PDB file of C-alpha atoms in Angstrom:
ATOM      1  CA  MET A   1      -0.218   9.688 -16.002  1.00  0.00           C
ATOM      2  CA  ALA A   2      -1.115  12.612 -13.736  1.00  0.00           C
ATOM      3  CA  LEU A   3      -1.285  12.263  -9.980  1.00  0.00           C
ATOM      4  CA  GLY A   4      -4.640  11.194  -8.566  1.00  0.00           C
ATOM      5  CA  GLN A   5      -5.191  10.048  -5.001  1.00  0.00           C
ATOM      6  CA  ILE A   6      -7.794   8.898  -2.581  1.00  0.00           C
ATOM      7  CA  LYS A   7      -7.145  10.585   0.732  1.00  0.00           C
ATOM      8  CA  ARG A   8      -7.234   8.908   4.086  1.00  0.00           C
ATOM      9  CA  THR A   9      -8.710  11.167   6.768  1.00  0.00           C
ATOM     10  CA  GLY A  10     -10.342  10.652  10.110  1.00  0.00           C
ATOM     11  CA  GLU A  11      -9.327   9.023  13.353  1.00  0.00           C
ATOM     12  CA  GLN A  12      -6.154   6.982  13.360  1.00  0.00           C
ATOM     13  CA  GLY A  13      -6.224   3.406  14.519  1.00  0.00           C
ATOM     14  CA  ARG A  14      -8.340   0.291  14.371  1.00  0.00           C
ATOM     15  CA  GLY A  15     -11.602   0.777  12.592  1.00  0.00           C
ATOM     16  CA  MET A  16     -10.010   3.546  10.516  1.00  0.00           C
ATOM     17  CA  ALA A  17     -12.584   5.987   9.171  1.00  0.00           C
ATOM     18  CA  ILE A  18     -12.429   7.548   5.757  1.00  0.00           C
ATOM     19  CA  ALA A  19     -14.391  10.738   6.405  1.00  0.00           C
ATOM     20  CA  GLY A  20     -13.861  12.012   2.886  1.00  0.00           C
ATOM     21  CA  LEU A  21     -12.739  10.713  -0.446  1.00  0.00           C
ATOM     22  CA  ILE A  22     -10.940  13.288  -2.557  1.00  0.00           C
ATOM     23  CA  ILE A  23     -10.729  11.989  -6.078  1.00  0.00           C
ATOM     24  CA  GLY A  24      -8.404  13.944  -8.326  1.00  0.00           C
ATOM     25  CA  TYR A  25      -7.016  13.344 -11.739  1.00  0.00           C
ATOM     26  CA  VAL A  26      -8.081  10.500 -13.971  1.00  0.00           C
ATOM     27  CA  GLY A  27      -5.097   9.701 -16.162  1.00  0.00           C
ATOM     28  CA  ALA A  28      -4.912   8.080 -19.585  1.00  0.00           C
ATOM     29  CA  VAL A  29      -2.122   7.746 -22.122  1.00  0.00           C
ATOM     30  CA  GLY A  30      -1.632  11.109 -23.793  1.00  0.00           C
ATOM     31  CA  THR A  31      -4.459  12.847 -21.940  1.00  0.00           C
ATOM     32  CA  ALA A  32      -5.573  13.784 -18.441  1.00  0.00           C
ATOM     33  CA  LEU A  33      -9.092  14.486 -17.368  1.00  0.00           C
ATOM     34  CA  PHE A  34      -9.637  16.535 -14.215  1.00  0.00           C
ATOM     35  CA  VAL A  35     -12.386  15.099 -12.080  1.00  0.00           C
ATOM     36  CA  VAL A  36     -12.847  16.368  -8.556  1.00  0.00           C
ATOM     37  CA  LEU A  37     -15.392  14.638  -6.416  1.00  0.00           C
ATOM     38  CA  ALA A  38     -15.736  15.080  -2.671  1.00  0.00           C
ATOM     39  CA  ILE A  39     -17.840  12.506  -0.915  1.00  0.00           C
ATOM     40  CA  VAL A  40     -18.500  13.055   2.754  1.00  0.00           C
ATOM     41  CA  LEU A  41     -19.371   9.817   4.474  1.00  0.00           C
ATOM     42  CA  GLY A  42     -21.437   9.725   7.650  1.00  0.00           C
ATOM     43  CA  LEU A  43     -20.394   7.731  10.638  1.00  0.00           C
ATOM     44  CA  ILE A  44     -21.885   4.294  10.088  1.00  0.00           C
ATOM     45  CA  GLY A  45     -21.990   1.874  12.979  1.00  0.00           C
ATOM     46  CA  GLY A  46     -19.232   3.602  14.924  1.00  0.00           C
ATOM     47  CA  PHE A  47     -16.426   2.362  12.681  1.00  0.00           C
ATOM     48  CA  ALA A  48     -14.181   5.269  13.671  1.00  0.00           C
ATOM     49  CA  THR A  49     -14.008   4.026  17.232  1.00  0.00           C
ATOM     50  CA  THR A  50     -14.102   0.265  16.654  1.00  0.00           C
ATOM     51  CA  SER A  51     -11.438  -1.311  18.840  1.00  0.00           C
ATOM     52  CA  GLY A  52     -11.261  -4.705  17.140  1.00  0.00           C
ATOM     53  CA  PHE A  53     -10.790  -6.091  13.672  1.00  0.00           C
ATOM     54  CA  VAL A  54     -14.198  -7.079  12.304  1.00  0.00           C
ATOM     55  CA  GLN A  55     -13.972 -10.256  10.262  1.00  0.00           C
ATOM     56  CA  GLN A  56     -16.548 -11.536   7.835  1.00  0.00           C
ATOM     57  CA  GLY A  57     -17.672 -14.114  10.355  1.00  0.00           C
ATOM     58  CA  GLY A  58     -17.514 -12.065  13.531  1.00  0.00           C
ATOM     59  CA  SER A  59     -15.004 -10.032  15.507  1.00  0.00           C
ATOM     60  CA  THR A  60     -11.864 -10.744  17.404  1.00  0.00           C
ATOM     61  CA  THR A  61      -9.446  -8.940  19.681  1.00  0.00           C
ATOM     62  CA  VAL A  62      -6.577  -7.340  17.813  1.00  0.00           C
ATOM     63  CA  GLN A  63      -3.080  -7.853  19.143  1.00  0.00           C
ATOM     64  CA  ASN A  64      -0.660  -4.934  19.203  1.00  0.00           C
ATOM     65  CA  VAL A  65       2.427  -7.039  18.503  1.00  0.00           C
ATOM     66  CA  GLY A  66       2.997  -9.239  15.493  1.00  0.00           C
ATOM     67  CA  PRO A  67       5.668 -10.591  13.159  1.00  0.00           C
ATOM     68  CA  VAL A  68       7.136  -8.983  10.078  1.00  0.00           C
ATOM     69  CA  PRO A  69       6.815 -11.291   7.047  1.00  0.00           C
ATOM     70  CA  GLU A  70       9.937 -12.905   5.717  1.00  0.00           C
ATOM     71  CA  ASN A  71      11.310 -10.976   2.722  1.00  0.00           C
ATOM     72  CA  ALA A  72       9.588  -7.758   3.877  1.00  0.00           C
ATOM     73  CA  ASN A  73      10.678  -4.829   6.022  1.00  0.00           C
ATOM     74  CA  SER A  74       9.094  -3.294   9.103  1.00  0.00           C
ATOM     75  CA  PHE A  75       7.851  -0.310   7.057  1.00  0.00           C
ATOM     76  CA  GLY A  76       5.367  -2.497   5.176  1.00  0.00           C
ATOM     77  CA  GLY A  77       7.343  -3.110   2.007  1.00  0.00           C
ATOM     78  CA  ILE A  78       8.736  -5.863  -0.174  1.00  0.00           C
ATOM     79  CA  THR A  79      11.292  -4.827  -2.799  1.00  0.00           C
ATOM     80  CA  PHE A  80      12.050  -6.154  -6.277  1.00  0.00           C
ATOM     81  CA  GLY A  81      15.090  -5.587  -8.454  1.00  0.00           C
ATOM     82  CA  LYS A  82      16.502  -6.706 -11.781  1.00  0.00           C
ATOM     83  CA  ASN A  83      14.528  -9.475 -13.500  1.00  0.00           C
ATOM     84  CA  GLY A  84      12.018  -9.455 -10.670  1.00  0.00           C
ATOM     85  CA  ALA A  85      14.450 -10.713  -8.058  1.00  0.00           C
ATOM     86  CA  VAL A  86      13.417 -10.117  -4.462  1.00  0.00           C
ATOM     87  CA  VAL A  87      15.785  -7.669  -2.772  1.00  0.00           C
ATOM     88  CA  PRO A  88      16.413  -8.847   0.799  1.00  0.00           C
ATOM     89  CA  PRO A  89      15.335  -6.276   3.384  1.00  0.00           C
ATOM     90  CA  ALA A  90      17.991  -4.394   5.298  1.00  0.00           C
ATOM     91  CA  PRO A  91      18.531  -5.599   8.861  1.00  0.00           C
ATOM     92  CA  GLY A  92      15.753  -4.299  11.079  1.00  0.00           C
ATOM     93  CA  PRO A  93      13.015  -5.263  13.531  1.00  0.00           C
ATOM     94  CA  ARG A  94      11.239  -8.551  12.866  1.00  0.00           C
ATOM     95  CA  THR A  95       8.259  -7.698  15.031  1.00  0.00           C
ATOM     96  CA  VAL A  96       6.089  -4.591  15.181  1.00  0.00           C
ATOM     97  CA  ASP A  97       4.131  -3.069  18.056  1.00  0.00           C
ATOM     98  CA  TYR A  98       1.145  -0.863  17.303  1.00  0.00           C
ATOM     99  CA  SER A  99       1.361   0.768  20.733  1.00  0.00           C
ATOM    100  CA  GLN A 100       4.779   2.178  19.819  1.00  0.00           C
ATOM    101  CA  LEU A 101       3.630   4.199  16.813  1.00  0.00           C
ATOM    102  CA  PRO A 102       4.619   7.876  16.703  1.00  0.00           C
ATOM    103  CA  PRO A 103       1.759  10.381  17.053  1.00  0.00           C
ATOM    104  CA  ASP A 104      -0.350  11.420  14.088  1.00  0.00           C
ATOM    105  CA  PRO A 105       0.592  14.735  12.477  1.00  0.00           C
ATOM    106  CA  GLU A 106      -1.466  17.787  13.329  1.00  0.00           C
ATOM    107  CA  GLY A 107      -3.639  18.770  10.388  1.00  0.00           C
ATOM    108  CA  GLU A 108      -2.812  17.439   6.940  1.00  0.00           C
ATOM    109  CA  PRO A 109       0.840  17.794   5.919  1.00  0.00           C
ATOM    110  CA  GLU A 110       1.554  19.074   2.427  1.00  0.00           C
ATOM    111  CA  LYS A 111       3.935  16.177   1.942  1.00  0.00           C
ATOM    112  CA  ALA A 112       5.433  13.263   3.826  1.00  0.00           C
ATOM    113  CA  PHE A 113       8.234  13.876   6.303  1.00  0.00           C
ATOM    114  CA  GLY A 114      10.857  11.995   8.310  1.00  0.00           C
ATOM    115  CA  LEU A 115      11.493   9.783   5.310  1.00  0.00           C
ATOM    116  CA  ASN A 116      14.845   8.396   6.431  1.00  0.00           C
ATOM    117  CA  SER A 117      13.198   6.889   9.494  1.00  0.00           C
ATOM    118  CA  ILE A 118      10.827   4.881   7.278  1.00  0.00           C
ATOM    119  CA  GLY A 119      13.489   3.686   4.878  1.00  0.00           C
ATOM    120  CA  ILE A 120      12.941   6.157   2.041  1.00  0.00           C
ATOM    121  CA  GLN A 121      16.068   7.845   0.729  1.00  0.00           C
ATOM    122  CA  ALA A 122      18.229   8.602  -2.282  1.00  0.00           C
ATOM    123  CA  SER A 123      20.332   5.693  -3.462  1.00  0.00           C
ATOM    124  CA  ALA A 124      24.105   5.756  -3.412  1.00  0.00           C
ATOM    125  CA  THR A 125      26.014   6.647  -6.563  1.00  0.00           C
ATOM    126  CA  GLY A 126      25.990   3.735  -8.973  1.00  0.00           C
ATOM    127  CA  GLN A 127      23.063   2.033  -7.271  1.00  0.00           C
ATOM    128  CA  PRO A 128      19.528   1.644  -8.666  1.00  0.00           C
ATOM    129  CA  VAL A 129      17.058   4.400  -7.865  1.00  0.00           C
ATOM    130  CA  GLN A 130      14.729   3.452  -5.018  1.00  0.00           C
ATOM    131  CA  VAL A 131      11.025   3.599  -5.920  1.00  0.00           C
ATOM    132  CA  VAL A 132       8.506   3.176  -3.083  1.00  0.00           C
ATOM    133  CA  VAL A 133       4.803   2.859  -3.873  1.00  0.00           C
ATOM    134  CA  TYR A 134       2.183   3.166  -1.127  1.00  0.00           C
ATOM    135  CA  LEU A 135      -1.069   1.625  -2.324  1.00  0.00           C
ATOM    136  CA  ASP A 136      -4.441   0.350  -1.202  1.00  0.00           C
ATOM    137  CA  PHE A 137      -5.829  -2.642  -3.058  1.00  0.00           C
ATOM    138  CA  MET A 138      -9.296  -1.047  -3.058  1.00  0.00           C
ATOM    139  CA  CYS A 139      -8.045   2.288  -4.431  1.00  0.00           C
ATOM    140  CA  PRO A 140      -8.985   2.769  -8.116  1.00  0.00           C
ATOM    141  CA  TYR A 141      -6.190   5.291  -8.637  1.00  0.00           C
ATOM    142  CA  CYS A 142      -3.698   2.708  -7.413  1.00  0.00           C
ATOM    143  CA  ALA A 143      -5.020   0.272 -10.014  1.00  0.00           C
ATOM    144  CA  ALA A 144      -4.745   2.989 -12.678  1.00  0.00           C
ATOM    145  CA  PHE A 145      -1.178   3.771 -11.592  1.00  0.00           C
ATOM    146  CA  GLU A 146      -0.207   0.115 -11.795  1.00  0.00           C
ATOM    147  CA  LYS A 147      -1.791  -0.257 -15.235  1.00  0.00           C
ATOM    148  CA  GLN A 148      -0.285   2.884 -16.740  1.00  0.00           C
ATOM    149  CA  VAL A 149       3.049   3.275 -14.951  1.00  0.00           C
ATOM    150  CA  GLY A 150       3.708  -0.321 -13.906  1.00  0.00           C
ATOM    151  CA  PRO A 151       5.133  -1.372 -17.302  1.00  0.00           C
ATOM    152  CA  ASP A 152       7.673   1.474 -17.195  1.00  0.00           C
ATOM    153  CA  LEU A 153       8.685   0.570 -13.652  1.00  0.00           C
ATOM    154  CA  LYS A 154       9.104  -3.067 -14.702  1.00  0.00           C
ATOM    155  CA  LYS A 155      11.237  -2.054 -17.699  1.00  0.00           C
ATOM    156  CA  TRP A 156      13.480   0.168 -15.574  1.00  0.00           C
ATOM    157  CA  GLN A 157      13.635  -2.520 -12.919  1.00  0.00           C
ATOM    158  CA  ASP A 158      14.761  -5.179 -15.407  1.00  0.00           C
ATOM    159  CA  GLU A 159      17.344  -2.753 -16.797  1.00  0.00           C
ATOM    160  CA  GLY A 160      18.778  -2.356 -13.300  1.00  0.00           C
ATOM    161  CA  LYS A 161      17.850   1.326 -13.129  1.00  0.00           C
ATOM    162  CA  VAL A 162      15.409   1.070 -10.214  1.00  0.00           C
ATOM    163  CA  THR A 163      14.234  -1.124  -7.395  1.00  0.00           C
ATOM    164  CA  VAL A 164      10.494  -1.090  -6.732  1.00  0.00           C
ATOM    165  CA  GLU A 165       9.067  -1.475  -3.236  1.00  0.00           C
ATOM    166  CA  TYR A 166       5.354  -2.001  -2.627  1.00  0.00           C
ATOM    167  CA  ARG A 167       3.790  -0.942   0.676  1.00  0.00           C
ATOM    168  CA  PRO A 168       0.060  -1.822   0.969  1.00  0.00           C
ATOM    169  CA  LEU A 169      -2.106   0.293   3.288  1.00  0.00           C
ATOM    170  CA  ASP A 170      -5.547  -0.111   4.849  1.00  0.00           C
ATOM    171  CA  TYR A 171      -6.883   3.396   4.253  1.00  0.00           C
ATOM    172  CA  LEU A 172     -10.104   2.276   2.546  1.00  0.00           C
ATOM    173  CA  ASN A 173     -11.297  -0.136   5.230  1.00  0.00           C
ATOM    174  CA  ARG A 174     -14.260   2.137   5.779  1.00  0.00           C
ATOM    175  CA  ALA A 175     -15.362   1.646   2.167  1.00  0.00           C
ATOM    176  CA  SER A 176     -15.978  -2.120   2.426  1.00  0.00           C
ATOM    177  CA  ASN A 177     -19.168  -2.379   4.492  1.00  0.00           C
ATOM    178  CA  GLY A 178     -17.411  -3.503   7.646  1.00  0.00           C
ATOM    179  CA  THR A 179     -15.448  -6.372   6.086  1.00  0.00           C
ATOM    180  CA  TYR A 180     -12.129  -4.482   6.370  1.00  0.00           C
ATOM    181  CA  TYR A 181     -11.194  -5.459   2.849  1.00  0.00           C
ATOM    182  CA  SER A 182      -8.131  -3.216   2.592  1.00  0.00           C
ATOM    183  CA  SER A 183      -6.653  -4.825   5.718  1.00  0.00           C
ATOM    184  CA  ARG A 184      -7.486  -8.332   4.524  1.00  0.00           C
ATOM    185  CA  ALA A 185      -5.989  -7.730   1.081  1.00  0.00           C
ATOM    186  CA  ALA A 186      -2.850  -6.259   2.673  1.00  0.00           C
ATOM    187  CA  MET A 187      -2.668  -9.277   4.987  1.00  0.00           C
ATOM    188  CA  ALA A 188      -3.014 -11.608   2.008  1.00  0.00           C
ATOM    189  CA  ALA A 189      -0.144  -9.801   0.283  1.00  0.00           C
ATOM    190  CA  ALA A 190       1.950 -10.171   3.444  1.00  0.00           C
ATOM    191  CA  CYS A 191       1.169 -13.896   3.523  1.00  0.00           C
ATOM    192  CA  VAL A 192       2.386 -14.224  -0.072  1.00  0.00           C
ATOM    193  CA  ALA A 193       5.492 -12.142   0.671  1.00  0.00           C
ATOM    194  CA  ASN A 194       6.301 -14.517   3.524  1.00  0.00           C
ATOM    195  CA  ALA A 195       5.748 -17.828   1.751  1.00  0.00           C
ATOM    196  CA  SER A 196       6.056 -17.116  -1.983  1.00  0.00           C
ATOM    197  CA  PRO A 197       7.792 -13.761  -2.529  1.00  0.00           C
ATOM    198  CA  GLY A 198       8.461 -14.457  -6.191  1.00  0.00           C
ATOM    199  CA  LYS A 199       4.705 -14.560  -6.786  1.00  0.00           C
ATOM    200  CA  TYR A 200       3.980 -11.282  -5.011  1.00  0.00           C
ATOM    201  CA  THR A 201       3.782  -9.038  -8.058  1.00  0.00           C
ATOM    202  CA  ALA A 202       1.573 -11.516  -9.940  1.00  0.00           C
ATOM    203  CA  PHE A 203      -0.751 -11.651  -6.939  1.00  0.00           C
ATOM    204  CA  ALA A 204      -0.829  -7.859  -6.623  1.00  0.00           C
ATOM    205  CA  GLU A 205      -1.662  -7.552 -10.316  1.00  0.00           C
ATOM    206  CA  SER A 206      -4.481 -10.062  -9.834  1.00  0.00           C
ATOM    207  CA  LEU A 207      -5.869  -8.100  -6.882  1.00  0.00           C
ATOM    208  CA  PHE A 208      -6.039  -4.995  -9.052  1.00  0.00           C
ATOM    209  CA  ALA A 209      -7.536  -6.945 -11.963  1.00  0.00           C
ATOM    210  CA  HIS A 210     -10.270  -8.208  -9.610  1.00  0.00           C
ATOM    211  CA  GLN A 211     -10.542  -4.955  -7.656  1.00  0.00           C
ATOM    212  CA  PRO A 212     -13.942  -4.570  -5.963  1.00  0.00           C
ATOM    213  CA  ALA A 213     -15.841  -1.312  -6.093  1.00  0.00           C
ATOM    214  CA  GLU A 214     -15.652   1.044  -3.165  1.00  0.00           C
ATOM    215  CA  ASN A 215     -18.549   0.690  -0.725  1.00  0.00           C
ATOM    216  CA  SER A 216     -18.875  -3.004  -1.552  1.00  0.00           C
ATOM    217  CA  ASP A 217     -17.979  -5.970   0.658  1.00  0.00           C
ATOM    218  CA  GLY A 218     -14.783  -6.612  -1.247  1.00  0.00           C
ATOM    219  CA  LEU A 219     -13.459 -10.095  -1.972  1.00  0.00           C
ATOM    220  CA  ASP A 220     -13.869 -12.734   0.720  1.00  0.00           C
ATOM    221  CA  ASP A 221     -10.905 -14.585   2.196  1.00  0.00           C
ATOM    222  CA  ASP A 222     -11.530 -17.724   0.143  1.00  0.00           C
ATOM    223  CA  THR A 223     -11.343 -15.654  -3.032  1.00  0.00           C
ATOM    224  CA  LEU A 224      -8.148 -13.948  -1.866  1.00  0.00           C
ATOM    225  CA  ALA A 225      -6.590 -17.360  -1.204  1.00  0.00           C
ATOM    226  CA  ALA A 226      -7.775 -18.628  -4.588  1.00  0.00           C
ATOM    227  CA  LEU A 227      -6.246 -15.638  -6.386  1.00  0.00           C
ATOM    228  CA  ALA A 228      -2.963 -16.232  -4.562  1.00  0.00           C
ATOM    229  CA  ALA A 229      -2.997 -19.884  -5.620  1.00  0.00           C
ATOM    230  CA  ALA A 230      -3.796 -18.905  -9.210  1.00  0.00           C
ATOM    231  CA  ALA A 231      -0.763 -16.593  -9.132  1.00  0.00           C
ATOM    232  CA  GLY A 232       1.371 -19.585  -8.174  1.00  0.00           C
ATOM    233  CA  ALA A 233       1.728 -18.840  -4.456  1.00  0.00           C
ATOM    234  CA  ALA A 234       1.544 -21.382  -1.664  1.00  0.00           C
ATOM    235  CA  ASP A 235      -1.765 -21.825   0.163  1.00  0.00           C
ATOM    236  CA  ILE A 236      -2.386 -18.755   2.347  1.00  0.00           C
ATOM    237  CA  SER A 237      -5.708 -19.901   3.825  1.00  0.00           C
ATOM    238  CA  ASP A 238      -4.331 -20.594   7.297  1.00  0.00           C
ATOM    239  CA  CYS A 239      -2.265 -17.405   7.253  1.00  0.00           C
ATOM    240  CA  LEU A 240      -5.400 -15.387   6.506  1.00  0.00           C
ATOM    241  CA  GLY A 241      -7.589 -17.341   8.902  1.00  0.00           C
ATOM    242  CA  THR A 242      -5.269 -16.750  11.859  1.00  0.00           C
ATOM    243  CA  GLU A 243      -4.776 -13.072  10.942  1.00  0.00           C
ATOM    244  CA  THR A 244      -1.044 -13.574  11.330  1.00  0.00           C
ATOM    245  CA  TYR A 245      -0.161 -10.278   9.705  1.00  0.00           C
ATOM    246  CA  TYR A 246      -3.015  -8.084  10.871  1.00  0.00           C
ATOM    247  CA  PRO A 247      -0.771  -6.364  13.476  1.00  0.00           C
ATOM    248  CA  TYR A 248       1.763  -5.781  10.694  1.00  0.00           C
ATOM    249  CA  SER A 249      -0.808  -4.272   8.329  1.00  0.00           C
ATOM    250  CA  ASP A 250      -2.275  -2.181  11.122  1.00  0.00           C
ATOM    251  CA  TYR A 251       1.119  -0.933  12.313  1.00  0.00           C
ATOM    252  CA  THR A 252       2.604  -0.134   8.908  1.00  0.00           C
ATOM    253  CA  SER A 253      -0.515   1.773   7.829  1.00  0.00           C
ATOM    254  CA  GLY A 254      -0.377   3.797  11.033  1.00  0.00           C
ATOM    255  CA  LEU A 255       3.343   4.401  10.555  1.00  0.00           C
ATOM    256  CA  ALA A 256       2.793   5.727   7.045  1.00  0.00           C
ATOM    257  CA  PHE A 257       0.077   8.105   8.210  1.00  0.00           C
ATOM    258  CA  ALA A 258       2.232   9.283  11.119  1.00  0.00           C
ATOM    259  CA  HIS A 259       4.846  10.314   8.539  1.00  0.00           C
ATOM    260  CA  GLY A 260       2.436  12.275   6.369  1.00  0.00           C
ATOM    261  CA  VAL A 261       1.430   9.652   3.821  1.00  0.00           C
ATOM    262  CA  THR A 262      -2.190  10.773   3.676  1.00  0.00           C
ATOM    263  CA  GLY A 263      -3.465   9.177   0.468  1.00  0.00           C
ATOM    264  CA  THR A 264      -2.946   6.459  -2.089  1.00  0.00           C
ATOM    265  CA  PRO A 265      -1.129   6.060  -4.306  1.00  0.00           C
ATOM    266  CA  THR A 266       1.801   7.930  -2.790  1.00  0.00           C
ATOM    267  CA  VAL A 267       5.024   7.408  -4.713  1.00  0.00           C
ATOM    268  CA  PHE A 268       8.639   8.221  -3.873  1.00  0.00           C
ATOM    269  CA  MET A 269      11.613   8.073  -6.207  1.00  0.00           C
ATOM    270  CA  ASP A 270      15.167   8.573  -4.987  1.00  0.00           C
ATOM    271  CA  GLY A 271      13.820  10.050  -1.757  1.00  0.00           C
ATOM    272  CA  ARG A 272      11.520  12.555  -3.498  1.00  0.00           C
ATOM    273  CA  GLN A 273       7.733  12.491  -3.407  1.00  0.00           C
ATOM    274  CA  TRP A 274       5.636  12.710  -6.555  1.00  0.00           C
ATOM    275  CA  LEU A 275       3.403  15.697  -5.834  1.00  0.00           C
ATOM    276  CA  GLY A 276       1.969  16.669  -9.211  1.00  0.00           C
ATOM    277  CA  GLY A 277       2.396  16.722 -12.947  1.00  0.00           C
ATOM    278  CA  THR A 278       2.776  13.562 -14.976  1.00  0.00           C
ATOM    279  CA  PHE A 279       4.855  10.683 -13.705  1.00  0.00           C
ATOM    280  CA  GLY A 280       7.110  11.050 -16.731  1.00  0.00           C
ATOM    281  CA  GLU A 281       7.845  14.664 -15.812  1.00  0.00           C
ATOM    282  CA  PHE A 282       8.665  13.530 -12.274  1.00  0.00           C
ATOM    283  CA  SER A 283      10.728  10.440 -13.060  1.00  0.00           C
ATOM    284  CA  GLY A 284      12.635  11.611 -16.139  1.00  0.00           C
ATOM    285  CA  PRO A 285      15.027  14.063 -14.458  1.00  0.00           C
ATOM    286  CA  ILE A 286      15.652  11.650 -11.582  1.00  0.00           C
ATOM    287  CA  LEU A 287      16.661   8.821 -13.897  1.00  0.00           C
ATOM    288  CA  ALA A 288      18.725  11.173 -16.063  1.00  0.00           C
ATOM    289  CA  ALA A 289      20.637  12.424 -13.032  1.00  0.00           C
ATOM    290  CA  LYS A 290      21.649   8.859 -12.128  1.00  0.00           C
ATOM    291  CA  LYS A 291      23.271   8.074 -15.493  1.00  0.00           C
TER     292      LYS A 291
END
């Protein structure tokens, strides 16, 4: 699979605006088709300056401070190792505060930076390679990555060669007609991470299998809860209804952008960012070097 991303641009913060969608490579097994499409979206309803999280049934004041889910880290991730076992997060903050985010980068960085400060680094000798995947559950290239590369990651994970950490982002909120689907899907994933971490990957796969089209309303909260239940997770209805992890989703998305993660999917392996070429060309030398 060749690298394809949807870029997040526009004003940082609540009511994130996607001012442009840059759609790159469409990958398939054995072939890659270049498709470049730039879509410039107008400002609709002042989303770029919205100061609150707009729910399906209304709006509410967003809190800056919120908890980190159990089994997850303060960077937005939950990690899985051999045979799908949840890897406990390293000691770190158990609350996040949106007001304490670092500033956004000036312009668009060519690649992410300050990786050590967001928990991305090369593994120690003899340890599994760290893989970190930034994704948006509304991003079609993220779904394609999961479909085409996910089986390899799972194989390497079960062989003890890698750990895989998933970090959902809210970059495509603007593309869900004001329902903030990317945030709600990320919140739902956080709810599952907290209560039923062993069902997280099944739930994530289901979200991609039922992925709504961009510029649609996305799935409603009842459907998100139903998909979680179908994946075997505990009931997340109350967790979604109280927006327990909205500050977490908001903060971790802002933190990623502040460190130069400007699109999804963005993938790191052993502290290196996948910037082009096929994933096999990127991952092969890294895995070989760890033998």
